[in-house]
Amino acid sequence: MIHRTVTPRSPRVIASVVLLLVSLAALTTLCVTLRIPMADTLVYRAEGAAVVGGTDLYGFTVTEWHLPATYPPFAAILFVPTTWLPIPLLKVAFIAGNVALLALLVHLSFRFAGIRARPWLPLAATALGIWLEPVFQTLLFGQINLALACLVLWDLSRPEGAVGKGFALGIAAGIKLTPGFFVVYLLITGRIRTAVTAIASFIGTVLLGVLVLPGASVDFWTRRMFETSRVGKAWIVDNQSLQGLVARVLHTEEPGLLWAVPAVAVALLGLWLARRAHRAGHPQWGLLTAAFTALLISPISWSHHWVWCVPLAALLLAERRLCLAAFVVALFTARTHWILPHDGDLDLHYPWWQQPLASPYPLLGLAVLAYVGVRTRRRRVTLPSQRTHPGLPNPARPADRDHARNSSPSGGTSRPKAGGV
């Protein structure tokens, strides 16, 4: 008779699989019951259709919110395959694809943080990560934030000198301009080769757009990229950038220099801290500082752009900052900005005590910069991968090395914002 040995970890794996299945079932039930419109997916499909049909890429609007295209022509070319599927099947594909991308982001985040996790931990993290507000909104809008984060995190966490490092970053910047901020981070940290590769890759996306869509390319690069109003209203609670915070605090739709001056200061501070973190032997914190600085200074950072909360929580977990990691997860799950009344222009009339609830992510972003400032006052410390952690394998043990490797149920907005942003 063959006796099967059951390891002590098996119950955790089973529990994690069950948790993931329950989480996916709950997500599916919400999507079907509420008939989630996935507005951004429809914008992407319309962009692909404009490429195929030769119509004006930046002249249309779709959905009941009249959403326009806002990405460079290269992105529209990549969206052509979305026209090959009927809309119901396309929505299913986007939901399934984003769940898979979340699992990939969890894996990349653990590797980035130096966590050599047993199988149960990434399974559980994926199951719970679905309900992080930025991830959840990405799923419901049918967004591409998880794909962009995976491209950047995979590329920049590879070893220095890796073949083609920077190429994926350039592709991400070609799809959506904001990842280009990481090129500045590479330059100030002396990684010229990677930065040049990213710039060359980005230029390649621009040239491909010019080749396939010459008219749309001229239109975008000379006019549309400067039309911030196409993206959406900066003052609404959906916008979790520094500009959104300032606009709501000052009760004004156009904060102007009252936002621009602090934004420049935060950009310079963030880059300086990222450079100091990198030079002090904390490259993980350098990369995250650049990511959160970009989210802060962008004129508009919708709440679903903040999927970088996943690697942030992973890095805090790896460094055994358990309370801070739990706080980050709780903050990005709480949805305080959706709890507040936000119909019409109510966003501009919050009293002082509601302001922190209306802008949790930019406040967290500023707190991350402050934390990195304190964290990097000391020189290199023990790397996360050299530490042990309750529930995580000890990387020093050979046995453990085998295991290395705008309407929504969340209370989200139903007001118009540009799709594909």
C-alpha positions as a printed Julia matrix, in Angstrom:
421×3 Matrix{Float64}:
   0.0    0.0     0.0
   1.31   3.43   -0.91
   1.04   5.98    1.86
   0.7    9.55    0.65
   2.5   12.08    2.8
   0.61  15.28    3.48
   2.84  18.2     4.35
   1.85  20.67    7.08
   1.5   23.35    4.41
  -1.14  21.49    2.37
  -4.13  22.91    4.31
  -2.87  26.41    3.56
  -2.66  25.68   -0.15
  -6.17  24.2    -0.15
  -7.53  27.14    1.83
  -5.86  29.6    -0.56
  -7.3   27.86   -3.62
 -10.77  27.89   -2.05
 -10.36  31.58   -1.16
  -9.36  32.39   -4.74
 -12.31  30.46   -6.18
 -14.74  32.17   -3.81
 -13.25  35.56   -4.68
 -13.57  34.9    -8.42
 -17.14  33.64   -7.97
 -18.07  36.79   -6.06
 -16.5   38.98   -8.74
 -18.33  37.11  -11.5
 -21.64  37.4    -9.66
 -21.2   41.17   -9.27
 -20.3   41.64  -12.92
 -23.25  39.59  -14.18
 -25.82  40.9   -11.7
 -24.95  44.56  -12.15
 -24.19  44.27  -15.87
 -20.92  46.11  -15.56
 -20.53  48.37  -18.63
 -16.69  48.24  -18.69
 -16.64  51.63  -20.38
 -12.89  51.81  -20.97
 -12.89  48.48  -22.75
 -15.5   49.9   -25.12
 -13.27  52.92  -25.75
 -10.35  50.62  -26.58
 -12.55  48.7   -28.99
 -13.68  51.92  -30.64
 -10.02  52.96  -31.04
  -9.22  49.66  -32.71
 -12.26  50.06  -34.96
 -11.1   53.56  -35.94
  -7.75  52.11  -37.03
  -9.42  49.35  -39.05
 -12.04  51.65  -40.57
  -9.72  54.58  -41.21
 -11.95  57.01  -39.29
 -10.88  59.93  -37.07
  -9.22  58.41  -34.02
  -9.73  61.49  -31.83
 -13.03  62.63  -33.23
 -15.41  60.06  -31.72
 -17.0   59.52  -28.33
 -18.6   56.31  -27.08
 -20.76  55.05  -24.19
 -23.41  57.08  -22.39
 -20.63  59.19  -20.87
 -19.34  60.28  -24.31
 -15.78  59.13  -23.7
 -13.07  59.98  -26.28
  -9.75  58.34  -27.08
  -6.82  59.8   -25.14
  -3.88  57.45  -25.77
  -1.2   57.79  -28.5
  -1.89  56.18  -31.91
   0.4   53.25  -31.04
  -2.06  52.16  -28.36
  -4.93  52.24  -30.84
  -2.95  49.94  -33.14
  -2.54  47.47  -30.27
  -6.29  47.61  -29.65
  -7.18  46.35  -33.13
  -7.61  42.73  -31.88
 -10.41  43.92  -29.58
 -12.55  44.33  -32.69
 -12.31  40.64  -33.45
 -14.59  39.64  -30.57
 -18.23  40.44  -29.83
 -18.59  42.82  -26.89
 -19.82  40.24  -24.31
 -16.91  37.92  -25.08
 -14.49  40.87  -25.09
 -15.61  41.82  -21.58
 -15.03  38.26  -20.38
 -11.59  38.28  -21.98
 -10.67  41.57  -20.27
 -11.84  40.36  -16.86
  -9.97  37.06  -17.19
  -6.9   38.78  -18.59
  -6.8   41.33  -15.77
  -7.14  38.63  -13.12
  -4.21  36.82  -14.73
  -2.26  40.09  -14.82
  -3.0   40.6   -11.11
  -1.54  37.17  -10.39
   1.5   38.13  -12.46
   1.84  41.45  -10.63
   1.72  39.63   -7.29
   4.44  37.26   -8.49
   6.59  40.13   -9.79
   6.02  42.09   -6.59
   7.17  39.18   -4.43
  10.25  38.71   -6.59
  10.87  42.46   -6.56
  10.65  42.51   -2.75
  12.8   39.39   -2.35
  10.03  37.21   -0.93
  10.53  33.52   -1.66
   6.99  32.5    -0.99
   5.4   29.08   -0.79
   2.49  28.56   -3.25
  -0.26  29.41   -0.78
   0.86  33.0    -0.26
   0.61  34.3    -3.87
  -2.7   32.47   -4.26
  -4.11  34.16   -1.16
  -2.63  37.51   -2.17
  -4.29  37.28   -5.6
  -7.63  36.37   -4.05
  -7.5   39.34   -1.68
  -5.89  41.66   -4.23
  -9.01  41.56   -6.39
 -10.75  43.64   -3.74
  -8.12  46.35   -3.49
  -9.98  49.37   -4.85
  -7.49  50.25   -7.63
  -7.45  46.64   -8.82
 -11.21  46.24   -8.49
 -11.88  49.42  -10.47
  -9.39  48.29  -13.11
 -11.37  45.07  -13.49
 -14.74  46.81  -13.64
 -13.68  49.54  -16.06
 -11.78  47.04  -18.21
  -8.6   49.08  -17.84
  -4.95  48.35  -18.74
  -3.26  49.6   -15.56
  -2.19  46.13  -14.45
  -0.57  45.43  -17.82
   1.43  48.67  -17.69
   2.54  48.05  -14.09
   3.67  44.54  -15.0
   5.67  45.8   -17.99
   7.48  48.44  -15.92
   8.03  46.33  -12.81
   9.28  43.31  -14.78
  11.63  45.4   -16.87
  13.16  47.6   -14.19
  13.53  44.86  -11.59
  15.69  42.79  -13.92
  19.45  42.7   -13.24
  21.51  45.6   -14.5
  22.96  44.79  -17.9
  20.15  42.35  -18.79
  19.61  42.15  -22.54
  17.07  44.7   -23.71
  16.45  46.17  -20.28
  14.38  49.3   -20.81
  12.61  48.03  -23.93
   9.38  47.11  -22.1
   9.41  50.46  -20.3
   9.53  52.23  -23.67
   6.59  50.16  -24.9
   4.6   51.09  -21.77
   5.39  54.77  -22.35
   4.3   54.4   -25.98
   0.92  53.08  -24.86
   0.45  55.7   -22.16
   2.84  58.6   -21.64
   3.11  58.62  -17.83
   5.53  55.63  -17.55
   8.02  57.89  -19.3
   8.71  59.41  -15.87
  10.75  56.31  -15.08
  13.19  57.29  -17.83
  14.06  60.4   -15.82
  14.58  58.18  -12.8
  16.96  55.98  -14.8
  18.93  58.98  -16.0
  19.44  60.53  -12.57
  20.56  57.18  -11.16
  23.2   56.8   -13.86
  21.63  53.91  -15.79
  22.16  55.56  -19.12
  22.11  52.39  -21.22
  18.71  51.32  -19.87
  17.34  54.83  -20.3
  18.56  55.05  -23.9
  17.01  51.66  -24.65
  13.69  52.86  -23.23
  13.85  56.09  -25.23
  14.67  54.19  -28.42
  11.8   51.79  -27.79
   9.43  54.69  -27.17
  10.55  56.43  -30.37
   9.88  53.17  -32.19
   6.26  53.22  -30.99
   5.9   56.82  -32.18
   7.33  55.98  -35.62
   5.04  52.97  -35.95
   2.11  55.23  -35.16
   3.25  57.74  -37.77
   3.64  54.97  -40.34
   0.22  53.43  -39.77
  -1.74  56.53  -38.69
   0.05  59.64  -39.98
  -2.9   61.99  -39.61
  -3.8   60.8   -36.11
  -0.15  61.01  -35.08
   0.13  64.66  -36.12
  -3.17  65.37  -34.37
  -2.11  63.7   -31.12
   1.48  64.96  -30.81
   0.66  68.53  -31.77
  -2.7   69.02  -30.09
  -4.48  66.18  -28.31
  -1.73  65.35  -25.79
  -2.02  68.89  -24.4
  -5.8   68.79  -23.96
  -6.02  67.77  -20.32
  -9.75  68.49  -20.34
 -10.25  65.52  -22.67
  -9.16  63.22  -19.86
 -11.73  64.45  -17.36
 -12.4   66.92  -14.57
  -9.41  67.24  -12.3
 -11.38  68.18   -9.18
 -13.7   65.18   -8.96
 -13.06  62.65   -6.24
 -12.1   60.05   -8.83
  -8.85  61.98   -9.35
  -6.41  60.94   -6.65
  -3.49  63.07   -7.81
  -1.98  66.04   -6.02
  -3.99  68.36   -8.27
  -7.22  66.66   -7.25
  -6.32  67.01   -3.59
  -5.46  70.72   -3.95
  -8.58  71.49   -5.99
 -10.86  69.9    -3.4
  -9.1   71.48   -0.43
  -9.26  74.94   -2.03
 -12.8   74.37   -3.38
 -11.77  75.44   -6.86
 -11.99  73.79  -10.26
  -8.75  75.41  -11.47
  -6.04  75.46   -8.77
  -3.47  76.77  -11.27
  -0.15  77.77   -9.7
  -1.44  76.69   -6.29
  -1.12  73.16   -7.66
   1.68  73.59  -10.21
   4.23  74.94   -7.72
   3.73  72.12   -5.15
   3.72  69.6    -8.02
   7.13  70.79   -9.22
   8.42  70.67   -5.65
   7.1   67.13   -5.15
   8.59  66.04   -8.48
  12.03  67.35   -7.53
  11.79  65.91   -4.02
  10.6   62.55   -5.3
  13.4   62.28   -7.84
  15.97  63.29   -5.25
  14.67  60.7    -2.79
  14.55  58.02   -5.5
  18.16  58.76   -6.41
  19.23  58.74   -2.76
  17.41  55.45   -2.14
  19.1   53.85   -5.14
  22.55  55.06   -4.12
  22.01  54.03   -0.49
  21.41  50.43   -1.54
  17.6   50.5    -1.55
  16.8   50.11   -5.27
  13.32  48.77   -4.5
  12.42  51.92   -2.62
  13.97  54.01   -5.36
  11.68  52.45   -7.96
   8.57  52.76   -5.78
   9.43  56.37   -4.97
   9.54  57.12   -8.7
   6.21  55.33   -9.21
   4.4   57.2    -6.45
   5.94  60.51   -7.46
   4.6   60.01  -10.99
   1.13  59.28   -9.6
   1.25  62.38   -7.41
   2.39  64.91  -10.02
   0.29  63.64  -12.92
  -2.53  66.15  -13.52
  -5.0   63.28  -13.28
  -4.39  59.94  -11.56
  -7.69  58.09  -11.41
  -8.0   55.85   -8.38
  -7.53  52.76  -10.56
  -4.07  54.0   -11.56
  -2.78  53.27   -8.04
  -2.2   49.54   -8.63
   1.37  50.16   -7.45
  -0.08  49.54   -3.99
   0.56  45.83   -4.66
   4.4   46.02   -4.82
   4.33  48.55   -1.97
   2.52  46.11    0.33
   4.85  43.3    -0.77
   7.97  45.32    0.04
   6.65  46.29    3.47
   5.81  42.64    4.12
   9.3   41.56    3.09
  10.82  44.07    5.47
   8.59  42.78    8.27
   6.74  46.07    8.55
   3.58  44.09    9.17
   1.53  46.91   10.67
   2.42  49.25    7.81
   1.65  46.55    5.24
  -1.73  45.92    6.88
  -2.42  49.66    6.93
  -1.66  49.98    3.2
  -3.96  47.06    2.38
  -6.71  48.5     4.59
  -6.4   51.98    3.08
  -6.61  50.68   -0.49
  -9.59  48.49    0.41
 -11.59  51.04    2.46
 -12.89  53.12   -0.5
 -13.34  56.18    1.71
 -13.47  58.53   -1.28
 -16.51  56.69   -2.64
 -18.32  56.8     0.7
 -18.48  60.6     0.57
 -21.25  62.27   -1.48
 -19.83  63.01   -4.93
 -22.75  63.74   -7.24
 -22.6   66.92   -9.24
 -20.06  69.34   -7.77
 -20.27  68.09   -4.18
 -16.6   67.17   -4.42
 -15.78  70.88   -4.22
 -17.66  71.43   -0.99
 -16.19  68.93    1.45
 -15.53  70.31    4.95
 -12.0   70.07    6.31
 -12.61  66.87    8.24
 -13.74  65.02    5.1
 -10.7   66.02    3.04
  -8.48  63.11    4.21
 -11.29  60.7     3.3
 -11.62  62.32   -0.13
  -7.9   62.08   -0.97
  -6.5   58.96    0.71
  -4.12  57.98   -2.1
  -2.22  61.26   -2.59
  -1.85  61.53    1.18
  -0.49  57.99    1.22
   1.83  58.89   -1.67
   3.23  61.84    0.29
   3.62  59.57    3.32
   5.61  57.11    1.18
   8.0   59.9     0.2
   8.41  60.85    3.86
   8.99  57.22    4.82
  11.63  56.81    2.13
  13.29  60.0     3.33
  13.64  58.55    6.82
  14.34  55.03    5.56
  17.27  56.06    3.39
  19.06  58.16    5.97
  20.91  54.97    6.79
  23.16  53.12    4.4
  22.49  49.66    3.03
  20.64  47.31    5.35
  19.88  43.61    5.13
  18.06  42.91    1.88
  14.49  41.65    2.17
  15.46  38.38    0.49
  17.97  37.72    3.27
  15.33  37.89    5.95
  12.96  35.3     7.27
   9.33  35.98    7.89
   6.55  34.13    9.67
   4.77  32.06    7.05
   7.52  32.61    4.5
  10.34  30.16    3.82
  13.84  30.9     5.04
  15.87  31.54    1.85
  18.89  30.03    3.53
  17.24  26.61    3.71
  17.73  24.41    0.61
  14.29  22.86    0.95
  12.68  26.23    0.65
  14.58  27.18   -2.48
  12.43  24.7    -4.37
   9.5   27.03   -3.79
  11.13  30.2    -5.13
   9.87  31.53   -8.09
 -18.12  55.28  -13.71
 -20.6   53.19  -11.72
 -19.41  50.29   -9.68
 -20.35  48.09   -6.71
 -17.46  49.72   -4.85
 -19.43  52.93   -4.74
 -17.45  54.27   -7.69
 -18.38  57.2    -9.8
 -20.87  57.18  -12.61
 -19.7   60.56  -13.87
 -17.84  60.9   -17.13
 -14.09  60.56  -17.36
 -12.12  59.81  -20.44
 -11.93  56.14  -21.27
  -8.59  54.45  -21.54
  -6.96  56.85  -19.09
